[in-house]
Amino acid sequence: MTHRLEGKVALVTGAGSGIGRATALALAREGARVVAAGRRTGPLEETARMAAERGGQVVAHAADVTKEGDVEALVRFTLETFGRLDIGVNAAGGTFGGGPTHTLDTSCFREWIDGYLVSAFLSTKHEVGAMLKSGGGSVINIGTFVGYTKAMPGTSGYAAAKTGLIGLTRTVAAEYAPHGIRANVLVSGGADTPMFRSWNASEEQRSAAARLHALQRVANPEEIANAAVFLASGEASFVTGSVFTADGGLSLV
């Protein structure tokens, strides 16, 4: 532990598994006090337990971040529990239907937009509101290579949501830089998460996904979390409005 984030308070959405969980644990490892948010209480409590075993402080709070009332309550809980908010990491999402664009149901497309873009908008909106009171902060929205560095058939909803996230984040960076608030997108390559395994069920599929990367493997979630810690820390004090890529060289291949 280097305690780079000692005294900081972080809110992480999607913290019940995958990159969100790994990021909550990494922030706690560096001394931040963390609120772990997501839909299901059980996985969030497991994240909190894992942090406690490692000497970190994580508090679980269930919320559906596609609903503004839930997000308002979540940020209010964070302020009531820890008194401030310095770091917001928005990693919430889900897996919805897919397929070729001409067959994709509009309701399914909207699920992708709600799950990944609207949720990030609502989280960012209320995190920034709290950070204005704290004198600054760092917002990190978790992006993906899908639709950004590589177009993948059958993913139009996911790609639209995640590339929209880039425009949202860069606008927020421009709006709030005068207030000491930084905002960046962290674009991940393939990472060994439950979502990755649901999309790549067989060993053959996972091996093919690994070969898309120059490093010939996908990331551990902790490797993406380490990049998030950097963006949250003072070491990235001059980094805002960036699309920060941790993709194992996927964009090179």
JSON list of C-alpha atoms in Angstrom, two decimals:
[
{"chain": "A", "resi": 1, "resn": "MET", "atom": "CA", "xyz": [0.00, 0.00, 0.00]},
{"chain": "A", "resi": 2, "resn": "THR", "atom": "CA", "xyz": [1.24, 3.47, -0.86]},
{"chain": "A", "resi": 3, "resn": "HIS", "atom": "CA", "xyz": [-1.85, 5.27, 0.49]},
{"chain": "A", "resi": 4, "resn": "ARG", "atom": "CA", "xyz": [-1.90, 7.62, -2.50]},
{"chain": "A", "resi": 5, "resn": "LEU", "atom": "CA", "xyz": [-5.58, 8.30, -1.81]},
{"chain": "A", "resi": 6, "resn": "GLU", "atom": "CA", "xyz": [-5.46, 8.75, 1.96]},
{"chain": "A", "resi": 7, "resn": "GLY", "atom": "CA", "xyz": [-8.28, 11.06, 3.08]},
{"chain": "A", "resi": 8, "resn": "LYS", "atom": "CA", "xyz": [-10.19, 10.73, -0.20]},
{"chain": "A", "resi": 9, "resn": "VAL", "atom": "CA", "xyz": [-13.74, 9.44, -0.58]},
{"chain": "A", "resi": 10, "resn": "ALA", "atom": "CA", "xyz": [-14.74, 7.44, -3.63]},
{"chain": "A", "resi": 11, "resn": "LEU", "atom": "CA", "xyz": [-18.01, 6.20, -5.08]},
{"chain": "A", "resi": 12, "resn": "VAL", "atom": "CA", "xyz": [-17.83, 3.22, -7.45]},
{"chain": "A", "resi": 13, "resn": "THR", "atom": "CA", "xyz": [-20.84, 1.97, -9.40]},
{"chain": "A", "resi": 14, "resn": "GLY", "atom": "CA", "xyz": [-20.98, -1.55, -10.75]},
{"chain": "A", "resi": 15, "resn": "ALA", "atom": "CA", "xyz": [-18.87, -2.57, -7.76]},
{"chain": "A", "resi": 16, "resn": "GLY", "atom": "CA", "xyz": [-20.36, -6.03, -7.27]},
{"chain": "A", "resi": 17, "resn": "SER", "atom": "CA", "xyz": [-18.11, -7.73, -9.82]},
{"chain": "A", "resi": 18, "resn": "GLY", "atom": "CA", "xyz": [-15.55, -7.32, -12.56]},
{"chain": "A", "resi": 19, "resn": "ILE", "atom": "CA", "xyz": [-13.76, -4.03, -13.13]},
{"chain": "A", "resi": 20, "resn": "GLY", "atom": "CA", "xyz": [-16.04, -2.18, -10.71]},
{"chain": "A", "resi": 21, "resn": "ARG", "atom": "CA", "xyz": [-15.23, -4.53, -7.84]},
{"chain": "A", "resi": 22, "resn": "ALA", "atom": "CA", "xyz": [-11.52, -4.53, -8.65]},
{"chain": "A", "resi": 23, "resn": "THR", "atom": "CA", "xyz": [-11.52, -0.73, -8.71]},
{"chain": "A", "resi": 24, "resn": "ALA", "atom": "CA", "xyz": [-13.33, -0.41, -5.39]},
{"chain": "A", "resi": 25, "resn": "LEU", "atom": "CA", "xyz": [-10.75, -2.73, -3.82]},
{"chain": "A", "resi": 26, "resn": "ALA", "atom": "CA", "xyz": [-7.82, -0.91, -5.43]},
{"chain": "A", "resi": 27, "resn": "LEU", "atom": "CA", "xyz": [-9.03, 2.50, -4.27]},
{"chain": "A", "resi": 28, "resn": "ALA", "atom": "CA", "xyz": [-9.50, 1.16, -0.74]},
{"chain": "A", "resi": 29, "resn": "ARG", "atom": "CA", "xyz": [-6.01, -0.37, -0.87]},
{"chain": "A", "resi": 30, "resn": "GLU", "atom": "CA", "xyz": [-4.65, 3.11, -1.56]},
{"chain": "A", "resi": 31, "resn": "GLY", "atom": "CA", "xyz": [-6.39, 4.58, 1.48]},
{"chain": "A", "resi": 32, "resn": "ALA", "atom": "CA", "xyz": [-9.66, 5.90, 0.05]},
{"chain": "A", "resi": 33, "resn": "ARG", "atom": "CA", "xyz": [-12.92, 5.33, 1.86]},
{"chain": "A", "resi": 34, "resn": "VAL", "atom": "CA", "xyz": [-15.24, 3.78, -0.71]},
{"chain": "A", "resi": 35, "resn": "VAL", "atom": "CA", "xyz": [-18.96, 3.41, -1.28]},
{"chain": "A", "resi": 36, "resn": "ALA", "atom": "CA", "xyz": [-19.60, 0.37, -3.48]},
{"chain": "A", "resi": 37, "resn": "ALA", "atom": "CA", "xyz": [-22.84, 0.64, -5.43]},
{"chain": "A", "resi": 38, "resn": "GLY", "atom": "CA", "xyz": [-24.83, -1.73, -7.61]},
{"chain": "A", "resi": 39, "resn": "ARG", "atom": "CA", "xyz": [-28.22, -3.36, -7.92]},
{"chain": "A", "resi": 40, "resn": "ARG", "atom": "CA", "xyz": [-27.64, -6.43, -5.75]},
{"chain": "A", "resi": 41, "resn": "THR", "atom": "CA", "xyz": [-26.72, -6.17, -2.08]},
{"chain": "A", "resi": 42, "resn": "GLY", "atom": "CA", "xyz": [-25.05, -9.58, -1.76]},
{"chain": "A", "resi": 43, "resn": "PRO", "atom": "CA", "xyz": [-22.17, -9.02, -4.21]},
{"chain": "A", "resi": 44, "resn": "LEU", "atom": "CA", "xyz": [-21.60, -5.51, -2.83]},
{"chain": "A", "resi": 45, "resn": "GLU", "atom": "CA", "xyz": [-21.31, -6.86, 0.69]},
{"chain": "A", "resi": 46, "resn": "GLU", "atom": "CA", "xyz": [-18.81, -9.40, -0.62]},
{"chain": "A", "resi": 47, "resn": "THR", "atom": "CA", "xyz": [-16.76, -6.54, -2.08]},
{"chain": "A", "resi": 48, "resn": "ALA", "atom": "CA", "xyz": [-16.86, -4.79, 1.31]},
{"chain": "A", "resi": 49, "resn": "ARG", "atom": "CA", "xyz": [-15.80, -8.00, 3.07]},
{"chain": "A", "resi": 50, "resn": "MET", "atom": "CA", "xyz": [-12.89, -8.50, 0.67]},
{"chain": "A", "resi": 51, "resn": "ALA", "atom": "CA", "xyz": [-11.73, -4.93, 1.30]},
{"chain": "A", "resi": 52, "resn": "ALA", "atom": "CA", "xyz": [-11.95, -5.35, 5.07]},
{"chain": "A", "resi": 53, "resn": "GLU", "atom": "CA", "xyz": [-9.81, -8.49, 4.91]},
{"chain": "A", "resi": 54, "resn": "ARG", "atom": "CA", "xyz": [-7.13, -6.38, 3.20]},
{"chain": "A", "resi": 55, "resn": "GLY", "atom": "CA", "xyz": [-7.37, -3.50, 5.64]},
{"chain": "A", "resi": 56, "resn": "GLY", "atom": "CA", "xyz": [-9.53, -1.26, 3.46]},
{"chain": "A", "resi": 57, "resn": "GLN", "atom": "CA", "xyz": [-12.83, 0.48, 4.11]},
{"chain": "A", "resi": 58, "resn": "VAL", "atom": "CA", "xyz": [-15.70, -0.15, 1.71]},
{"chain": "A", "resi": 59, "resn": "VAL", "atom": "CA", "xyz": [-19.39, 0.38, 2.48]},
{"chain": "A", "resi": 60, "resn": "ALA", "atom": "CA", "xyz": [-22.05, -1.29, 0.33]},
{"chain": "A", "resi": 61, "resn": "HIS", "atom": "CA", "xyz": [-25.14, 0.57, -0.88]},
{"chain": "A", "resi": 62, "resn": "ALA", "atom": "CA", "xyz": [-27.64, -0.90, -3.32]},
{"chain": "A", "resi": 63, "resn": "ALA", "atom": "CA", "xyz": [-28.90, 1.41, -6.09]},
{"chain": "A", "resi": 64, "resn": "ASP", "atom": "CA", "xyz": [-30.24, 1.21, -9.62]},
{"chain": "A", "resi": 65, "resn": "VAL", "atom": "CA", "xyz": [-28.16, 3.90, -11.30]},
{"chain": "A", "resi": 66, "resn": "THR", "atom": "CA", "xyz": [-30.51, 4.10, -14.29]},
{"chain": "A", "resi": 67, "resn": "LYS", "atom": "CA", "xyz": [-32.97, 5.81, -11.91]},
{"chain": "A", "resi": 68, "resn": "GLU", "atom": "CA", "xyz": [-32.21, 9.38, -10.91]},
{"chain": "A", "resi": 69, "resn": "GLY", "atom": "CA", "xyz": [-33.86, 9.06, -7.50]},
{"chain": "A", "resi": 70, "resn": "ASP", "atom": "CA", "xyz": [-31.61, 6.12, -6.66]},
{"chain": "A", "resi": 71, "resn": "VAL", "atom": "CA", "xyz": [-28.52, 8.04, -7.78]},
{"chain": "A", "resi": 72, "resn": "GLU", "atom": "CA", "xyz": [-29.48, 11.10, -5.74]},
{"chain": "A", "resi": 73, "resn": "ALA", "atom": "CA", "xyz": [-29.96, 8.87, -2.69]},
{"chain": "A", "resi": 74, "resn": "LEU", "atom": "CA", "xyz": [-26.65, 7.13, -3.35]},
{"chain": "A", "resi": 75, "resn": "VAL", "atom": "CA", "xyz": [-24.65, 10.35, -3.47]},
{"chain": "A", "resi": 76, "resn": "ARG", "atom": "CA", "xyz": [-26.51, 11.66, -0.43]},
{"chain": "A", "resi": 77, "resn": "PHE", "atom": "CA", "xyz": [-25.63, 8.44, 1.42]},
{"chain": "A", "resi": 78, "resn": "THR", "atom": "CA", "xyz": [-21.97, 8.92, 0.48]},
{"chain": "A", "resi": 79, "resn": "LEU", "atom": "CA", "xyz": [-21.95, 12.48, 1.82]},
{"chain": "A", "resi": 80, "resn": "GLU", "atom": "CA", "xyz": [-23.79, 11.50, 5.01]},
{"chain": "A", "resi": 81, "resn": "THR", "atom": "CA", "xyz": [-21.43, 8.57, 5.60]},
{"chain": "A", "resi": 82, "resn": "PHE", "atom": "CA", "xyz": [-18.07, 10.16, 4.77]},
{"chain": "A", "resi": 83, "resn": "GLY", "atom": "CA", "xyz": [-18.76, 13.90, 4.54]},
{"chain": "A", "resi": 84, "resn": "ARG", "atom": "CA", "xyz": [-17.44, 14.52, 1.03]},
{"chain": "A", "resi": 85, "resn": "LEU", "atom": "CA", "xyz": [-16.91, 13.00, -2.42]},
{"chain": "A", "resi": 86, "resn": "ASP", "atom": "CA", "xyz": [-13.61, 13.21, -4.28]},
{"chain": "A", "resi": 87, "resn": "ILE", "atom": "CA", "xyz": [-13.67, 10.33, -6.77]},
{"chain": "A", "resi": 88, "resn": "GLY", "atom": "CA", "xyz": [-16.43, 8.85, -8.90]},
{"chain": "A", "resi": 89, "resn": "VAL", "atom": "CA", "xyz": [-15.83, 5.69, -10.92]},
{"chain": "A", "resi": 90, "resn": "ASN", "atom": "CA", "xyz": [-18.77, 4.72, -13.09]},
{"chain": "A", "resi": 91, "resn": "ALA", "atom": "CA", "xyz": [-18.53, 1.09, -14.14]},
{"chain": "A", "resi": 92, "resn": "ALA", "atom": "CA", "xyz": [-22.18, 0.03, -14.00]},
{"chain": "A", "resi": 93, "resn": "GLY", "atom": "CA", "xyz": [-23.72, -1.82, -16.91]},
{"chain": "A", "resi": 94, "resn": "GLY", "atom": "CA", "xyz": [-25.19, -5.17, -17.82]},
{"chain": "A", "resi": 95, "resn": "THR", "atom": "CA", "xyz": [-25.75, -7.59, -20.65]},
{"chain": "A", "resi": 96, "resn": "PHE", "atom": "CA", "xyz": [-28.75, -7.09, -22.90]},
{"chain": "A", "resi": 97, "resn": "GLY", "atom": "CA", "xyz": [-29.84, -8.48, -26.26]},
{"chain": "A", "resi": 98, "resn": "GLY", "atom": "CA", "xyz": [-27.84, -8.12, -29.43]},
{"chain": "A", "resi": 99, "resn": "GLY", "atom": "CA", "xyz": [-27.71, -9.07, -33.07]},
{"chain": "A", "resi": 100, "resn": "PRO", "atom": "CA", "xyz": [-27.49, -7.34, -36.44]},
{"chain": "A", "resi": 101, "resn": "THR", "atom": "CA", "xyz": [-28.74, -3.77, -36.36]},
{"chain": "A", "resi": 102, "resn": "HIS", "atom": "CA", "xyz": [-31.61, -4.39, -38.76]},
{"chain": "A", "resi": 103, "resn": "THR", "atom": "CA", "xyz": [-33.03, -7.05, -36.41]},
{"chain": "A", "resi": 104, "resn": "LEU", "atom": "CA", "xyz": [-32.31, -5.29, -33.10]},
{"chain": "A", "resi": 105, "resn": "ASP", "atom": "CA", "xyz": [-35.46, -4.39, -31.21]},
{"chain": "A", "resi": 106, "resn": "THR", "atom": "CA", "xyz": [-35.66, -0.71, -30.28]},
{"chain": "A", "resi": 107, "resn": "SER", "atom": "CA", "xyz": [-36.46, -1.57, -26.67]},
{"chain": "A", "resi": 108, "resn": "CYS", "atom": "CA", "xyz": [-33.25, -3.61, -26.51]},
{"chain": "A", "resi": 109, "resn": "PHE", "atom": "CA", "xyz": [-31.24, -0.73, -27.97]},
{"chain": "A", "resi": 110, "resn": "ARG", "atom": "CA", "xyz": [-32.68, 1.54, -25.27]},
{"chain": "A", "resi": 111, "resn": "GLU", "atom": "CA", "xyz": [-31.65, -0.95, -22.59]},
{"chain": "A", "resi": 112, "resn": "TRP", "atom": "CA", "xyz": [-28.04, -0.60, -23.72]},
{"chain": "A", "resi": 113, "resn": "ILE", "atom": "CA", "xyz": [-28.30, 3.19, -23.73]},
{"chain": "A", "resi": 114, "resn": "ASP", "atom": "CA", "xyz": [-29.94, 3.25, -20.29]},
{"chain": "A", "resi": 115, "resn": "GLY", "atom": "CA", "xyz": [-27.58, 0.67, -18.81]},
{"chain": "A", "resi": 116, "resn": "TYR", "atom": "CA", "xyz": [-24.35, 2.28, -19.95]},
{"chain": "A", "resi": 117, "resn": "LEU", "atom": "CA", "xyz": [-24.93, 5.89, -21.01]},
{"chain": "A", "resi": 118, "resn": "VAL", "atom": "CA", "xyz": [-27.89, 7.18, -19.01]},
{"chain": "A", "resi": 119, "resn": "SER", "atom": "CA", "xyz": [-26.50, 5.52, -15.88]},
{"chain": "A", "resi": 120, "resn": "ALA", "atom": "CA", "xyz": [-23.14, 7.22, -16.40]},
{"chain": "A", "resi": 121, "resn": "PHE", "atom": "CA", "xyz": [-24.82, 10.56, -17.09]},
{"chain": "A", "resi": 122, "resn": "LEU", "atom": "CA", "xyz": [-26.87, 10.38, -13.89]},
{"chain": "A", "resi": 123, "resn": "SER", "atom": "CA", "xyz": [-23.91, 9.24, -11.82]},
{"chain": "A", "resi": 124, "resn": "THR", "atom": "CA", "xyz": [-21.62, 11.90, -13.27]},
{"chain": "A", "resi": 125, "resn": "LYS", "atom": "CA", "xyz": [-24.26, 14.62, -12.83]},
{"chain": "A", "resi": 126, "resn": "HIS", "atom": "CA", "xyz": [-24.72, 13.99, -9.12]},
{"chain": "A", "resi": 127, "resn": "GLU", "atom": "CA", "xyz": [-21.07, 13.18, -8.41]},
{"chain": "A", "resi": 128, "resn": "VAL", "atom": "CA", "xyz": [-20.03, 16.50, -9.93]},
{"chain": "A", "resi": 129, "resn": "GLY", "atom": "CA", "xyz": [-22.66, 18.29, -7.85]},
{"chain": "A", "resi": 130, "resn": "ALA", "atom": "CA", "xyz": [-21.10, 16.84, -4.71]},
{"chain": "A", "resi": 131, "resn": "MET", "atom": "CA", "xyz": [-17.54, 17.56, -5.88]},
{"chain": "A", "resi": 132, "resn": "LEU", "atom": "CA", "xyz": [-18.36, 21.21, -6.41]},
{"chain": "A", "resi": 133, "resn": "LYS", "atom": "CA", "xyz": [-19.00, 21.36, -2.67]},
{"chain": "A", "resi": 134, "resn": "SER", "atom": "CA", "xyz": [-15.78, 19.47, -1.90]},
{"chain": "A", "resi": 135, "resn": "GLY", "atom": "CA", "xyz": [-13.59, 21.79, -3.97]},
{"chain": "A", "resi": 136, "resn": "GLY", "atom": "CA", "xyz": [-12.79, 19.43, -6.83]},
{"chain": "A", "resi": 137, "resn": "GLY", "atom": "CA", "xyz": [-12.50, 15.79, -7.74]},
{"chain": "A", "resi": 138, "resn": "SER", "atom": "CA", "xyz": [-12.02, 13.16, -10.40]},
{"chain": "A", "resi": 139, "resn": "VAL", "atom": "CA", "xyz": [-14.68, 11.39, -12.47]},
{"chain": "A", "resi": 140, "resn": "ILE", "atom": "CA", "xyz": [-13.65, 8.23, -14.29]},
{"chain": "A", "resi": 141, "resn": "ASN", "atom": "CA", "xyz": [-16.09, 6.64, -16.71]},
{"chain": "A", "resi": 142, "resn": "ILE", "atom": "CA", "xyz": [-15.23, 3.11, -17.74]},
{"chain": "A", "resi": 143, "resn": "GLY", "atom": "CA", "xyz": [-15.26, 2.75, -21.51]},
{"chain": "A", "resi": 144, "resn": "THR", "atom": "CA", "xyz": [-14.45, 0.00, -23.97]},
{"chain": "A", "resi": 145, "resn": "PHE", "atom": "CA", "xyz": [-12.70, -0.61, -27.26]},
{"chain": "A", "resi": 146, "resn": "VAL", "atom": "CA", "xyz": [-16.01, -1.71, -28.81]},
{"chain": "A", "resi": 147, "resn": "GLY", "atom": "CA", "xyz": [-17.07, 0.95, -31.29]},
{"chain": "A", "resi": 148, "resn": "TYR", "atom": "CA", "xyz": [-14.03, 3.07, -30.44]},
{"chain": "A", "resi": 149, "resn": "THR", "atom": "CA", "xyz": [-10.93, 1.28, -31.72]},
{"chain": "A", "resi": 150, "resn": "LYS", "atom": "CA", "xyz": [-12.76, -1.74, -33.17]},
{"chain": "A", "resi": 151, "resn": "ALA", "atom": "CA", "xyz": [-16.21, -2.15, -34.67]},
{"chain": "A", "resi": 152, "resn": "MET", "atom": "CA", "xyz": [-17.77, -5.50, -33.82]},
{"chain": "A", "resi": 153, "resn": "PRO", "atom": "CA", "xyz": [-20.88, -6.79, -35.60]},
{"chain": "A", "resi": 154, "resn": "GLY", "atom": "CA", "xyz": [-23.90, -7.33, -33.38]},
{"chain": "A", "resi": 155, "resn": "THR", "atom": "CA", "xyz": [-22.94, -4.72, -30.78]},
{"chain": "A", "resi": 156, "resn": "SER", "atom": "CA", "xyz": [-24.59, -1.53, -32.07]},
{"chain": "A", "resi": 157, "resn": "GLY", "atom": "CA", "xyz": [-26.40, -0.78, -28.79]},
{"chain": "A", "resi": 158, "resn": "TYR", "atom": "CA", "xyz": [-23.32, -1.34, -26.65]},
{"chain": "A", "resi": 159, "resn": "ALA", "atom": "CA", "xyz": [-21.06, 0.55, -29.06]},
{"chain": "A", "resi": 160, "resn": "ALA", "atom": "CA", "xyz": [-23.44, 3.51, -29.29]},
{"chain": "A", "resi": 161, "resn": "ALA", "atom": "CA", "xyz": [-23.68, 3.79, -25.51]},
{"chain": "A", "resi": 162, "resn": "LYS", "atom": "CA", "xyz": [-19.96, 3.49, -24.89]},
{"chain": "A", "resi": 163, "resn": "THR", "atom": "CA", "xyz": [-18.86, 5.88, -27.62]},
{"chain": "A", "resi": 164, "resn": "GLY", "atom": "CA", "xyz": [-21.50, 8.34, -26.43]},
{"chain": "A", "resi": 165, "resn": "LEU", "atom": "CA", "xyz": [-19.82, 8.10, -23.04]},
{"chain": "A", "resi": 166, "resn": "ILE", "atom": "CA", "xyz": [-16.69, 9.64, -24.54]},
{"chain": "A", "resi": 167, "resn": "GLY", "atom": "CA", "xyz": [-18.55, 12.73, -25.71]},
{"chain": "A", "resi": 168, "resn": "LEU", "atom": "CA", "xyz": [-20.30, 13.06, -22.36]},
{"chain": "A", "resi": 169, "resn": "THR", "atom": "CA", "xyz": [-17.07, 12.80, -20.40]},
{"chain": "A", "resi": 170, "resn": "ARG", "atom": "CA", "xyz": [-15.10, 15.24, -22.53]},
{"chain": "A", "resi": 171, "resn": "THR", "atom": "CA", "xyz": [-17.92, 17.79, -22.24]},
{"chain": "A", "resi": 172, "resn": "VAL", "atom": "CA", "xyz": [-17.95, 17.41, -18.46]},
{"chain": "A", "resi": 173, "resn": "ALA", "atom": "CA", "xyz": [-14.16, 17.86, -18.42]},
{"chain": "A", "resi": 174, "resn": "ALA", "atom": "CA", "xyz": [-14.49, 21.15, -20.30]},
{"chain": "A", "resi": 175, "resn": "GLU", "atom": "CA", "xyz": [-17.37, 22.39, -18.16]},
{"chain": "A", "resi": 176, "resn": "TYR", "atom": "CA", "xyz": [-15.84, 21.72, -14.75]},
{"chain": "A", "resi": 177, "resn": "ALA", "atom": "CA", "xyz": [-12.08, 22.14, -15.23]},
{"chain": "A", "resi": 178, "resn": "PRO", "atom": "CA", "xyz": [-12.32, 25.69, -13.77]},
{"chain": "A", "resi": 179, "resn": "HIS", "atom": "CA", "xyz": [-13.72, 24.11, -10.61]},
{"chain": "A", "resi": 180, "resn": "GLY", "atom": "CA", "xyz": [-10.90, 21.62, -10.14]},
{"chain": "A", "resi": 181, "resn": "ILE", "atom": "CA", "xyz": [-12.90, 18.65, -11.38]},
{"chain": "A", "resi": 182, "resn": "ARG", "atom": "CA", "xyz": [-11.21, 16.30, -13.82]},
{"chain": "A", "resi": 183, "resn": "ALA", "atom": "CA", "xyz": [-13.13, 13.83, -16.01]},
{"chain": "A", "resi": 184, "resn": "ASN", "atom": "CA", "xyz": [-11.64, 11.03, -18.10]},
{"chain": "A", "resi": 185, "resn": "VAL", "atom": "CA", "xyz": [-12.72, 7.88, -19.91]},
{"chain": "A", "resi": 186, "resn": "LEU", "atom": "CA", "xyz": [-10.76, 4.73, -19.14]},
{"chain": "A", "resi": 187, "resn": "VAL", "atom": "CA", "xyz": [-11.00, 2.50, -22.22]},
{"chain": "A", "resi": 188, "resn": "SER", "atom": "CA", "xyz": [-10.38, -1.14, -21.44]},
{"chain": "A", "resi": 189, "resn": "GLY", "atom": "CA", "xyz": [-9.46, -3.92, -23.79]},
{"chain": "A", "resi": 190, "resn": "GLY", "atom": "CA", "xyz": [-10.79, -7.37, -23.07]},
{"chain": "A", "resi": 191, "resn": "ALA", "atom": "CA", "xyz": [-10.81, -8.15, -19.36]},
{"chain": "A", "resi": 192, "resn": "ASP", "atom": "CA", "xyz": [-11.56, -11.43, -17.62]},
{"chain": "A", "resi": 193, "resn": "THR", "atom": "CA", "xyz": [-14.88, -10.42, -16.09]},
{"chain": "A", "resi": 194, "resn": "PRO", "atom": "CA", "xyz": [-18.23, -12.22, -15.77]},
{"chain": "A", "resi": 195, "resn": "MET", "atom": "CA", "xyz": [-19.48, -10.21, -18.77]},
{"chain": "A", "resi": 196, "resn": "PHE", "atom": "CA", "xyz": [-16.47, -11.24, -20.87]},
{"chain": "A", "resi": 197, "resn": "ARG", "atom": "CA", "xyz": [-17.05, -14.89, -20.01]},
{"chain": "A", "resi": 198, "resn": "SER", "atom": "CA", "xyz": [-20.76, -14.64, -20.83]},
{"chain": "A", "resi": 199, "resn": "TRP", "atom": "CA", "xyz": [-19.84, -13.31, -24.28]},
{"chain": "A", "resi": 200, "resn": "ASN", "atom": "CA", "xyz": [-16.99, -15.81, -24.73]},
{"chain": "A", "resi": 201, "resn": "ALA", "atom": "CA", "xyz": [-18.34, -19.00, -23.20]},
{"chain": "A", "resi": 202, "resn": "SER", "atom": "CA", "xyz": [-15.87, -21.48, -24.70]},
{"chain": "A", "resi": 203, "resn": "GLU", "atom": "CA", "xyz": [-12.12, -21.72, -24.29]},
{"chain": "A", "resi": 204, "resn": "GLU", "atom": "CA", "xyz": [-11.81, -21.35, -28.06]},
{"chain": "A", "resi": 205, "resn": "GLN", "atom": "CA", "xyz": [-13.71, -18.04, -27.97]},
{"chain": "A", "resi": 206, "resn": "ARG", "atom": "CA", "xyz": [-11.62, -16.75, -25.07]},
{"chain": "A", "resi": 207, "resn": "SER", "atom": "CA", "xyz": [-8.40, -17.69, -26.88]},
{"chain": "A", "resi": 208, "resn": "ALA", "atom": "CA", "xyz": [-9.58, -15.88, -30.00]},
{"chain": "A", "resi": 209, "resn": "ALA", "atom": "CA", "xyz": [-10.37, -12.79, -27.92]},
{"chain": "A", "resi": 210, "resn": "ALA", "atom": "CA", "xyz": [-6.91, -12.92, -26.35]},
{"chain": "A", "resi": 211, "resn": "ARG", "atom": "CA", "xyz": [-5.28, -12.99, -29.80]},
{"chain": "A", "resi": 212, "resn": "LEU", "atom": "CA", "xyz": [-6.91, -9.66, -30.66]},
{"chain": "A", "resi": 213, "resn": "HIS", "atom": "CA", "xyz": [-4.45, -8.03, -28.23]},
{"chain": "A", "resi": 214, "resn": "ALA", "atom": "CA", "xyz": [-0.79, -7.34, -28.96]},
{"chain": "A", "resi": 215, "resn": "LEU", "atom": "CA", "xyz": [0.02, -8.85, -25.57]},
{"chain": "A", "resi": 216, "resn": "GLN", "atom": "CA", "xyz": [-1.88, -12.00, -26.61]},
{"chain": "A", "resi": 217, "resn": "ARG", "atom": "CA", "xyz": [-4.03, -12.06, -23.50]},
{"chain": "A", "resi": 218, "resn": "VAL", "atom": "CA", "xyz": [-6.90, -10.23, -21.87]},
{"chain": "A", "resi": 219, "resn": "ALA", "atom": "CA", "xyz": [-6.48, -8.18, -18.72]},
{"chain": "A", "resi": 220, "resn": "ASN", "atom": "CA", "xyz": [-7.10, -9.14, -15.17]},
{"chain": "A", "resi": 221, "resn": "PRO", "atom": "CA", "xyz": [-9.69, -6.68, -13.79]},
{"chain": "A", "resi": 222, "resn": "GLU", "atom": "CA", "xyz": [-7.03, -5.51, -11.33]},
{"chain": "A", "resi": 223, "resn": "GLU", "atom": "CA", "xyz": [-4.90, -4.23, -14.21]},
{"chain": "A", "resi": 224, "resn": "ILE", "atom": "CA", "xyz": [-7.70, -1.93, -15.35]},
{"chain": "A", "resi": 225, "resn": "ALA", "atom": "CA", "xyz": [-8.32, -0.92, -11.73]},
{"chain": "A", "resi": 226, "resn": "ASN", "atom": "CA", "xyz": [-4.69, 0.16, -11.39]},
{"chain": "A", "resi": 227, "resn": "ALA", "atom": "CA", "xyz": [-5.18, 2.56, -14.29]},
{"chain": "A", "resi": 228, "resn": "ALA", "atom": "CA", "xyz": [-8.29, 3.93, -12.56]},
{"chain": "A", "resi": 229, "resn": "VAL", "atom": "CA", "xyz": [-6.28, 4.51, -9.38]},
{"chain": "A", "resi": 230, "resn": "PHE", "atom": "CA", "xyz": [-3.76, 6.53, -11.37]},
{"chain": "A", "resi": 231, "resn": "LEU", "atom": "CA", "xyz": [-6.50, 8.69, -12.92]},
{"chain": "A", "resi": 232, "resn": "ALA", "atom": "CA", "xyz": [-8.04, 9.22, -9.48]},
{"chain": "A", "resi": 233, "resn": "SER", "atom": "CA", "xyz": [-4.75, 10.21, -7.88]},
{"chain": "A", "resi": 234, "resn": "GLY", "atom": "CA", "xyz": [-2.78, 13.42, -7.76]},
{"chain": "A", "resi": 235, "resn": "GLU", "atom": "CA", "xyz": [-0.29, 11.82, -10.14]},
{"chain": "A", "resi": 236, "resn": "ALA", "atom": "CA", "xyz": [-2.85, 12.50, -12.89]},
{"chain": "A", "resi": 237, "resn": "SER", "atom": "CA", "xyz": [-3.49, 16.09, -11.80]},
{"chain": "A", "resi": 238, "resn": "PHE", "atom": "CA", "xyz": [-2.87, 17.41, -15.34]},
{"chain": "A", "resi": 239, "resn": "VAL", "atom": "CA", "xyz": [-4.99, 14.74, -17.05]},
{"chain": "A", "resi": 240, "resn": "THR", "atom": "CA", "xyz": [-8.55, 15.67, -17.98]},
{"chain": "A", "resi": 241, "resn": "GLY", "atom": "CA", "xyz": [-10.77, 15.14, -21.00]},
{"chain": "A", "resi": 242, "resn": "SER", "atom": "CA", "xyz": [-8.64, 12.21, -22.07]},
{"chain": "A", "resi": 243, "resn": "VAL", "atom": "CA", "xyz": [-9.55, 8.83, -23.48]},
{"chain": "A", "resi": 244, "resn": "PHE", "atom": "CA", "xyz": [-7.04, 6.84, -21.45]},
{"chain": "A", "resi": 245, "resn": "THR", "atom": "CA", "xyz": [-6.44, 3.43, -22.99]},
{"chain": "A", "resi": 246, "resn": "ALA", "atom": "CA", "xyz": [-5.47, 0.26, -21.13]},
{"chain": "A", "resi": 247, "resn": "ASP", "atom": "CA", "xyz": [-6.10, -2.29, -23.86]},
{"chain": "A", "resi": 248, "resn": "GLY", "atom": "CA", "xyz": [-3.09, -4.58, -24.01]},
{"chain": "A", "resi": 249, "resn": "GLY", "atom": "CA", "xyz": [-2.25, -3.24, -27.44]},
{"chain": "A", "resi": 250, "resn": "LEU", "atom": "CA", "xyz": [-5.60, -4.23, -28.93]},
{"chain": "A", "resi": 251, "resn": "SER", "atom": "CA", "xyz": [-5.70, -0.95, -30.84]},
{"chain": "A", "resi": 252, "resn": "LEU", "atom": "CA", "xyz": [-2.35, -1.83, -32.45]},
{"chain": "A", "resi": 253, "resn": "VAL", "atom": "CA", "xyz": [-3.43, -5.13, -34.00]}
]
